[in-house]
Short mmCIF file of C-alpha atoms in Angstrom, two decimals:
data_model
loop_
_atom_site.label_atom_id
_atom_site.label_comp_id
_atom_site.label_asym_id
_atom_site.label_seq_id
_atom_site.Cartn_x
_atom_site.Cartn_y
_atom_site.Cartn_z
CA UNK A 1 -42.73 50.65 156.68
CA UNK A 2 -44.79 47.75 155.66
CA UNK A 3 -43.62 45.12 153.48
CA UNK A 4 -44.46 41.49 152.09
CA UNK A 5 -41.84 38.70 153.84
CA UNK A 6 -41.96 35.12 152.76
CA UNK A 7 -40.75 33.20 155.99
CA UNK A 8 -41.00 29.45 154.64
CA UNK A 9 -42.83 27.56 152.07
CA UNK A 10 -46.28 28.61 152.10
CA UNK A 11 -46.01 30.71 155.23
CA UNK A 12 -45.94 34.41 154.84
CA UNK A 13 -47.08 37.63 156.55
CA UNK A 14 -46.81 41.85 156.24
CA UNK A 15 -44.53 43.13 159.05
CA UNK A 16 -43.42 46.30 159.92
CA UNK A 17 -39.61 46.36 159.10
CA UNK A 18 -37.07 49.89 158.99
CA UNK A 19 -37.37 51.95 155.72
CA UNK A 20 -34.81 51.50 153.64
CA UNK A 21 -31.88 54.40 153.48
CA UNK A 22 -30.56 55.39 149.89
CA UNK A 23 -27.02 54.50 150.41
CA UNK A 24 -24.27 56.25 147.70
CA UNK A 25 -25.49 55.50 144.15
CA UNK A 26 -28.82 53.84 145.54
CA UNK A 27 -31.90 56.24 145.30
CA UNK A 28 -35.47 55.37 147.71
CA UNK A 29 -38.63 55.17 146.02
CA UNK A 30 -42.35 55.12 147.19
CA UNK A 31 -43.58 52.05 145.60
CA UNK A 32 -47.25 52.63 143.38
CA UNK A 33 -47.36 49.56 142.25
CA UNK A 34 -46.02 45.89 141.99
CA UNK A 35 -46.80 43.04 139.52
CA UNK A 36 -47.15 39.24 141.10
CA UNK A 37 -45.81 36.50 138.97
CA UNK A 38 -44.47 33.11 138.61
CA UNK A 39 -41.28 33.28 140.01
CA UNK A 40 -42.31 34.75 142.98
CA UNK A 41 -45.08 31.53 143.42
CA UNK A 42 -42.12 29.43 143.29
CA UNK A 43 -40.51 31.40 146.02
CA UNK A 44 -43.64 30.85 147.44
CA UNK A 45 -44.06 27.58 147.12
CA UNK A 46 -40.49 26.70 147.47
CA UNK A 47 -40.06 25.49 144.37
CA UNK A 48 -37.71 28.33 143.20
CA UNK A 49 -34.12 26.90 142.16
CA UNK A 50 -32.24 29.84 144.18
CA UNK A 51 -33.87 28.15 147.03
CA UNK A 52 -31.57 25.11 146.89
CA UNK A 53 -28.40 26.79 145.63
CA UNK A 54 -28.18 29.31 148.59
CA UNK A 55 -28.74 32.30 146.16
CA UNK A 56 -31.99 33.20 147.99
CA UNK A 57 -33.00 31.98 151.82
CA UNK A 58 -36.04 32.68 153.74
CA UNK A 59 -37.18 35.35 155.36
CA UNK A 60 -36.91 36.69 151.91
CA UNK A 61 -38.89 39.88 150.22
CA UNK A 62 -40.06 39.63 146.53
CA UNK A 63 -41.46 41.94 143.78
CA UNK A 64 -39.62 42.36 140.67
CA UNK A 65 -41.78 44.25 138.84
CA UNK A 66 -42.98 47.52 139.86
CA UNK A 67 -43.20 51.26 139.71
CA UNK A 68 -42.61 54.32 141.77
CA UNK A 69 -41.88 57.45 142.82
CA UNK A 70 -38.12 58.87 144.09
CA UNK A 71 -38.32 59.81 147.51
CA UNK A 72 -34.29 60.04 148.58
CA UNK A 73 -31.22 60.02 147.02
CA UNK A 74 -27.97 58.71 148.21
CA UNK A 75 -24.54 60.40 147.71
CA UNK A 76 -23.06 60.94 144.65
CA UNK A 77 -27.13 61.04 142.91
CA UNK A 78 -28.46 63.79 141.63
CA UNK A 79 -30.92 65.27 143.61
CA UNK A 80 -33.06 66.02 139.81
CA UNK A 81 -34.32 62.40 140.61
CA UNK A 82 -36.43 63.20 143.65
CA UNK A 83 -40.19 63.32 142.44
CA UNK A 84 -39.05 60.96 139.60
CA UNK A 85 -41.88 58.56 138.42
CA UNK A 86 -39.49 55.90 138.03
CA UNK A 87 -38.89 51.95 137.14
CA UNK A 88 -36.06 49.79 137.00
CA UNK A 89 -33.99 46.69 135.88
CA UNK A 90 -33.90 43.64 138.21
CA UNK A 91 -30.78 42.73 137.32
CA UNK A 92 -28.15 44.42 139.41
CA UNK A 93 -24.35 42.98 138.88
CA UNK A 94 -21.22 44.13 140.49
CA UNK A 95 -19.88 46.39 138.24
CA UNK A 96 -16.48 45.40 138.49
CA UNK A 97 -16.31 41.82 135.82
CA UNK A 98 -15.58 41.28 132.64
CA UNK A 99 -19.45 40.72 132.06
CA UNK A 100 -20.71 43.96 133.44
CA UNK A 101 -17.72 45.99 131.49
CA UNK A 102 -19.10 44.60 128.31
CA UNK A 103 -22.58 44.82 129.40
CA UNK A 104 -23.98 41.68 130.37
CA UNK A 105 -24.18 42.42 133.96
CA UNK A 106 -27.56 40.40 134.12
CA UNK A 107 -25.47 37.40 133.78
CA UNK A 108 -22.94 38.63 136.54
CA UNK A 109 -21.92 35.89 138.47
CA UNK A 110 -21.88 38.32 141.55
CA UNK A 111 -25.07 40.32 141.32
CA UNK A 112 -28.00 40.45 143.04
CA UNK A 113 -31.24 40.68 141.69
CA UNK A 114 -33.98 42.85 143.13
CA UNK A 115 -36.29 40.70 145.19
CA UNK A 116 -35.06 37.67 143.76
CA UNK A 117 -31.16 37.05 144.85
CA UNK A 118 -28.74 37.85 146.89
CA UNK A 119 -30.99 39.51 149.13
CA UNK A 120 -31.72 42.29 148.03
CA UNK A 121 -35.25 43.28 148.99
CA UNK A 122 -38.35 43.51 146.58
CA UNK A 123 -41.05 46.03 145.85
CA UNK A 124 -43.84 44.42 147.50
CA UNK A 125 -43.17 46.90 150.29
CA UNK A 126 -44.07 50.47 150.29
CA UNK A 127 -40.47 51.43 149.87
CA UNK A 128 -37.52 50.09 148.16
CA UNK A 129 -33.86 50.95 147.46
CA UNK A 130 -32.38 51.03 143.71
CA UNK A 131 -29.22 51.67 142.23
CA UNK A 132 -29.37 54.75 140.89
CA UNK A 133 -27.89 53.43 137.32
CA UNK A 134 -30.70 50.92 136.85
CA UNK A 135 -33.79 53.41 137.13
CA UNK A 136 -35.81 54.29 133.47
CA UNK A 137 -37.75 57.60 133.85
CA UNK A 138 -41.18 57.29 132.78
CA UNK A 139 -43.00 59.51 131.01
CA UNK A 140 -46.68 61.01 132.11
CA UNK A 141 -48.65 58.84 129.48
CA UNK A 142 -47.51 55.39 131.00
CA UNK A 143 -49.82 55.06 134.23
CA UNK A 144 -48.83 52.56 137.35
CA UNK A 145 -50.37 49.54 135.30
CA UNK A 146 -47.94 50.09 132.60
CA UNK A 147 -45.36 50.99 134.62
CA UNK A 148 -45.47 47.83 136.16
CA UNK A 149 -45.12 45.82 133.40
CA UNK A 150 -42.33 47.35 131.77
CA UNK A 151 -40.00 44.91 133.17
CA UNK A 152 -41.94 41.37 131.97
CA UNK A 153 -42.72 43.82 129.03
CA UNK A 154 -38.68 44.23 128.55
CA UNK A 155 -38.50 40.00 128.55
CA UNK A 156 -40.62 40.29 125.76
CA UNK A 157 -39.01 42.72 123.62
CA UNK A 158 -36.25 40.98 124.28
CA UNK A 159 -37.31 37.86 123.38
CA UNK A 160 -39.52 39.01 119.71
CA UNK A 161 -35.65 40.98 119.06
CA UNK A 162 -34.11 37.62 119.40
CA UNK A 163 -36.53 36.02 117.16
CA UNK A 164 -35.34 37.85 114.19
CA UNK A 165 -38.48 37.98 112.20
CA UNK A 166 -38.45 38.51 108.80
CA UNK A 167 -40.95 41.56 107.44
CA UNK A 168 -44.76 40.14 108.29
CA UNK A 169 -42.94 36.91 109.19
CA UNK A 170 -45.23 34.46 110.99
CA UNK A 171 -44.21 33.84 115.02
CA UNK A 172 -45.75 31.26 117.22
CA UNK A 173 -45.94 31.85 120.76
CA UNK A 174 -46.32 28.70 123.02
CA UNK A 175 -47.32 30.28 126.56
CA UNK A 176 -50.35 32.37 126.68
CA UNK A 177 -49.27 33.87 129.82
CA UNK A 178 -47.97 37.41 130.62
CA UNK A 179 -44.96 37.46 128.37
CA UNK A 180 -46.08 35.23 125.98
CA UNK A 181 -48.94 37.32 125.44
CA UNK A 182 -46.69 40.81 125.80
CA UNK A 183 -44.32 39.31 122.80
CA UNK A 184 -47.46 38.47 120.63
CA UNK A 185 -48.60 42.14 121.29
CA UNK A 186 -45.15 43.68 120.40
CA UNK A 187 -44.61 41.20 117.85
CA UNK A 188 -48.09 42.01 116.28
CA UNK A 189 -47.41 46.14 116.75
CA UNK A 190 -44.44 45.02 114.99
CA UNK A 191 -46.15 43.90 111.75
CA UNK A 192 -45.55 40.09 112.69
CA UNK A 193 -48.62 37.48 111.86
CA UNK A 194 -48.81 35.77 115.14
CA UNK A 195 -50.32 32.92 116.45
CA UNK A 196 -50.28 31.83 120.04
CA UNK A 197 -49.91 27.72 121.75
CA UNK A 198 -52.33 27.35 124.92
CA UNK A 199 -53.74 24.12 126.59
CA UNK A 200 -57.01 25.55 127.73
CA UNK A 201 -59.93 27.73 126.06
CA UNK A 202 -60.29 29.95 128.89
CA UNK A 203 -56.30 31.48 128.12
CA UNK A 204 -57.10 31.56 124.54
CA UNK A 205 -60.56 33.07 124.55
CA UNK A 206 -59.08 35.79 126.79
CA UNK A 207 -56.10 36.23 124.33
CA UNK A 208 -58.82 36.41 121.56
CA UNK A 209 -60.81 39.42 123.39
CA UNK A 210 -57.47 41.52 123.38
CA UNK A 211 -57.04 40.79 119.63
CA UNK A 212 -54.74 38.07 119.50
CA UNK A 213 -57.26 35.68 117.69
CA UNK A 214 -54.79 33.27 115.78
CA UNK A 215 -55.06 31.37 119.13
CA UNK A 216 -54.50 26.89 119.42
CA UNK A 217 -54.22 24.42 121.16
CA UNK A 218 -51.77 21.61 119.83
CA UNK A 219 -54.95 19.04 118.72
CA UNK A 220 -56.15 22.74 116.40
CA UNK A 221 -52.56 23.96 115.58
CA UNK A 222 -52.31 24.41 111.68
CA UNK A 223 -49.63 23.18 109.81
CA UNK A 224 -48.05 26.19 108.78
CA UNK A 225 -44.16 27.11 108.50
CA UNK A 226 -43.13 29.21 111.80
CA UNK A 227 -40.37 31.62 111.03
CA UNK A 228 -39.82 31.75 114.98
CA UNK A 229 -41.09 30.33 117.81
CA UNK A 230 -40.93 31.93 121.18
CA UNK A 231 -41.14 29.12 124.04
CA UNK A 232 -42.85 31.50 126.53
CA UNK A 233 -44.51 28.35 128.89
CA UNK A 234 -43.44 26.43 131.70
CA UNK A 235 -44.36 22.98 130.28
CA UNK A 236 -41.00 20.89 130.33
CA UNK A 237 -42.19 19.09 126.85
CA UNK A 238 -42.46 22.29 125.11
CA UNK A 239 -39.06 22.63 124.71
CA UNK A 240 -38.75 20.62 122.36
CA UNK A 241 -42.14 21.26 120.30
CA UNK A 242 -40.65 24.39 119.61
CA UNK A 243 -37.39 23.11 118.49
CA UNK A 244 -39.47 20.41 115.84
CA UNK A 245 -42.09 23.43 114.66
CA UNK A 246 -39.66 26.17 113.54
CA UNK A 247 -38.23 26.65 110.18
CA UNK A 248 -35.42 25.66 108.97
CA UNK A 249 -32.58 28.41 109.14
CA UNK A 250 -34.64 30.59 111.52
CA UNK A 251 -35.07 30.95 115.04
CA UNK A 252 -36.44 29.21 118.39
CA UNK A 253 -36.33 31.77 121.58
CA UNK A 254 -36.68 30.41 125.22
CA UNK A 255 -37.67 32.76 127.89
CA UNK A 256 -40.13 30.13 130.07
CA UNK A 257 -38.69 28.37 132.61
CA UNK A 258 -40.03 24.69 133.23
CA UNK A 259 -39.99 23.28 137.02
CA UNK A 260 -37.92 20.53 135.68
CA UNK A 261 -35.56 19.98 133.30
CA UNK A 262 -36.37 20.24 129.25
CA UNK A 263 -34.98 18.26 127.01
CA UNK A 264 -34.26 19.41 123.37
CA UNK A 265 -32.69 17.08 120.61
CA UNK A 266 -29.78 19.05 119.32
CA UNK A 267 -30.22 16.87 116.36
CA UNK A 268 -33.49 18.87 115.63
CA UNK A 269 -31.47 22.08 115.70
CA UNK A 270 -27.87 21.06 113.77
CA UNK A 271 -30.26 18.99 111.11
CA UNK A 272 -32.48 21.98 110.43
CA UNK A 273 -29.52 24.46 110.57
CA UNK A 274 -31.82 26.21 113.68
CA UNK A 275 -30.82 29.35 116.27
CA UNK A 276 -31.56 29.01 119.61
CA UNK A 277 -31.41 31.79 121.42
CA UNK A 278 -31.40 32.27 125.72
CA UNK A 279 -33.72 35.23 127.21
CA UNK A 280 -32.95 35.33 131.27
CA UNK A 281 -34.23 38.95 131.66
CA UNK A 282 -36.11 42.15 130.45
CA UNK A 283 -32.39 43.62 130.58
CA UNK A 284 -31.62 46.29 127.41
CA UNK A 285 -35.47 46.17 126.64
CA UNK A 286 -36.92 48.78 128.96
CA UNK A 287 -36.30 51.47 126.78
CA UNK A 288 -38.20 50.09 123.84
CA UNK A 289 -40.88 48.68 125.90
CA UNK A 290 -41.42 52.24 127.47
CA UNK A 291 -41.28 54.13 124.02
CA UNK A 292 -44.04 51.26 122.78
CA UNK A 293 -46.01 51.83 126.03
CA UNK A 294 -45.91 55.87 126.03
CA UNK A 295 -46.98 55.79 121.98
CA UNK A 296 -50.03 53.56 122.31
CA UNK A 297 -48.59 51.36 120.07
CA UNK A 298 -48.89 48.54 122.65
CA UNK A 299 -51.47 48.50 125.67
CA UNK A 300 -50.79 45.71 127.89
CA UNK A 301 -53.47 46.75 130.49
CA UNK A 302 -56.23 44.17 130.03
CA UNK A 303 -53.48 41.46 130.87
CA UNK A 304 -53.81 42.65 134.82
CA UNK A 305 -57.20 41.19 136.22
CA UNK A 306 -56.88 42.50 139.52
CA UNK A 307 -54.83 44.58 141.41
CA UNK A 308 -54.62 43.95 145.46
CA UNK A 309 -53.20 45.15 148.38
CA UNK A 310 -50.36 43.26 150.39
CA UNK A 311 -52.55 41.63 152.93
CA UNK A 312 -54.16 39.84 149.79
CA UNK A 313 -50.82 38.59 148.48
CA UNK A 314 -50.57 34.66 150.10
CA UNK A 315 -53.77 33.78 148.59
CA UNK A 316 -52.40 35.23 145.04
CA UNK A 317 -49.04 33.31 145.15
CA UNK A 318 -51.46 29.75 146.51
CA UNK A 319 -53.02 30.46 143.18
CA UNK A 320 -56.41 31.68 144.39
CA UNK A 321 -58.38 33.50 142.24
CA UNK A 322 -61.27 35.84 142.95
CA UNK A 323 -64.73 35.29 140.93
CA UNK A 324 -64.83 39.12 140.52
CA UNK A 325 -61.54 39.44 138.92
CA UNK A 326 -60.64 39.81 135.29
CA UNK A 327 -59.59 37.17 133.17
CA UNK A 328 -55.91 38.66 133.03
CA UNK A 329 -53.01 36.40 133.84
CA UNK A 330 -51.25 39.32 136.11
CA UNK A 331 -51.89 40.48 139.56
CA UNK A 332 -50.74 43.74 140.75
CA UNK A 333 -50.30 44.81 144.39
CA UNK A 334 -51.08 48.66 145.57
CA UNK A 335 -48.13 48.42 148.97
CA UNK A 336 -49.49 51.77 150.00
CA UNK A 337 -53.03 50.27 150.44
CA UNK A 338 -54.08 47.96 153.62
CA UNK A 339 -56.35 45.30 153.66
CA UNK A 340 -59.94 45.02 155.76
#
């Protein structure tokens, strides 16, 4: 089959490699679709923490995000699943620790994580193999774009859940990008006022055309009280912001990662009596985000300005940017398709 390998920093190509094999408890699906984002860029790049911990090495695969069909099941699966339009959780731990027993097995110090760690190979490839207990069946009314972003949408949910709103609280989102802009739109469907953070007018205009028009940069921000904020950026001094803007008594999420390290005054947090709260993962959100998805009540789809084959892919994780595309912060990647 044909699928995506990164081979060094800024040096990748698509090679023919053997299909994958659905192994006991693993299933094989026929990738339709696969979202790029930053994480993978880092990989990339070579950037990406992993990278210098020895919990990812090149040649590596990526593609975290995706949708599909089952093709195969392994022993012990059901053969129902076959013909299964299917996604699934990144996050795959070993089962066997005291974290996955009590169900944090995205934090298990053991697991892999699918195109990510461990090596365990991604769905920019026109196949991949899943465990069989982290698949979410998707209903007919959510298409390959939403499909695809069920898993940054599951960060999200995640991450507006953490924030603890209170009824038509006011949020403020610092990161117009894919999951900041997910969490305003399931924070909004939610009954939330929301505002969104962004350094440039071209994020927040687009932002603005999908609805979310409470939209600032930090010279226009109004002095209002936040009863969350959700850090959502990769700016390393943002951090922080967040942790000086929020109420006091409520709630400041992280779920951006910075390059470098952030720095937060904990005196900002034990003065103003604040919860922080951790997101690594769309983990326990991909049922909500699927229910929001299938009702309507959310439609994510203008966020993806482009969707490519896997021949296109280096110039996507370099940053390019066609003028024909949308103004979308996601790319999505068709494996099945080949380039000219």
């Amino acid at each position: 089959m044909r699928a995506f390998v990164i081979t060094g920093p800024g040096r990748a190509e698509v090679r023919d490699v053997p299909a994958p094999e659905a192994r006991p408890g693993e299933v094989v699906v026929d990738v339709e679709r696969a979202g790029v984002c930053g994480t993978d860029m880092e990989f990339f790049s070579g950037a990406m923490s992993y990278l210098h911990t020895g919990q990812a090495r090149y040649p590596m695969r990526i593609g975290h995000e995706w949708c599909g069909t089952v093709a195969a099941v392994g022993a012990g699966v059901d053969g129902c699943w076959i013909g299964r339009r299917v996604t699934g959780d990144t996050m795959l731990g070993c089962g066997r620790c005291r974290r996955c027993a009590s169900g944090r097995q995205h934090v298990c110090a053991d697991r892999h994580e699918i195109g990510i760690r461990n090596g365990w190979p991604g769905a920019l490839a026109e196949q991949l193999p899943v465990p069989v207990r982290a698949l979410r069946v998707l209903p007919d009314s959510v298409d390959a774009a939403l499909g695809a972003l069920v898993e940054p949408g599951g960060n999200a949910l995640r991450a507006v859940g953490a924030a603890a709103l209170p009824p038509g609280g006011r949020l403020l989102v610092l990161g117009p990008g894919t999951i900041g802009l997910l969490a305003a739109q399931i924070a909004a469907a939610q009954g939330a006022e929301v505002h969104l953070l962004g350094r440039d007018g071209g994020s927040l205009a687009f932002a603005a055309s999908i609805g979310l028009t409470r939209a600032w940069t930090v010279e226009t921000l109004p002095e209002l009280p936040w009863d969350a904020v959700i850090d959502a950026s990769n700016g390393a001094e943002l951090p922080a912001l967040a942790a000086e803007l929020v109420e006091p008594g409520r709630r400041v999420v992280y779920v951006g990662l910075a390059s470098g390290p952030s720095l937060v005054d904990s005196r900002n947090l034990v003065l103003k009596d604040v919860t922080a709260v951790g997101v690594l993962s769309g983990s326990g959100g991909f049922a909500g985000v699927v229910e929001l998805f299938a009702a309507g009540l959310v439609d994510p789809r203008p966020l993806v300005a482009a969707t490519v084959c896997l021949e296109d892919v280096p110039a996507v994780l370099a940053g390019e940017r066609h003028p024909a595309w949308g103004s979308g912060p996601k790319i999505h990647v068709v494996p099945s398709s080949k380039g000219t």
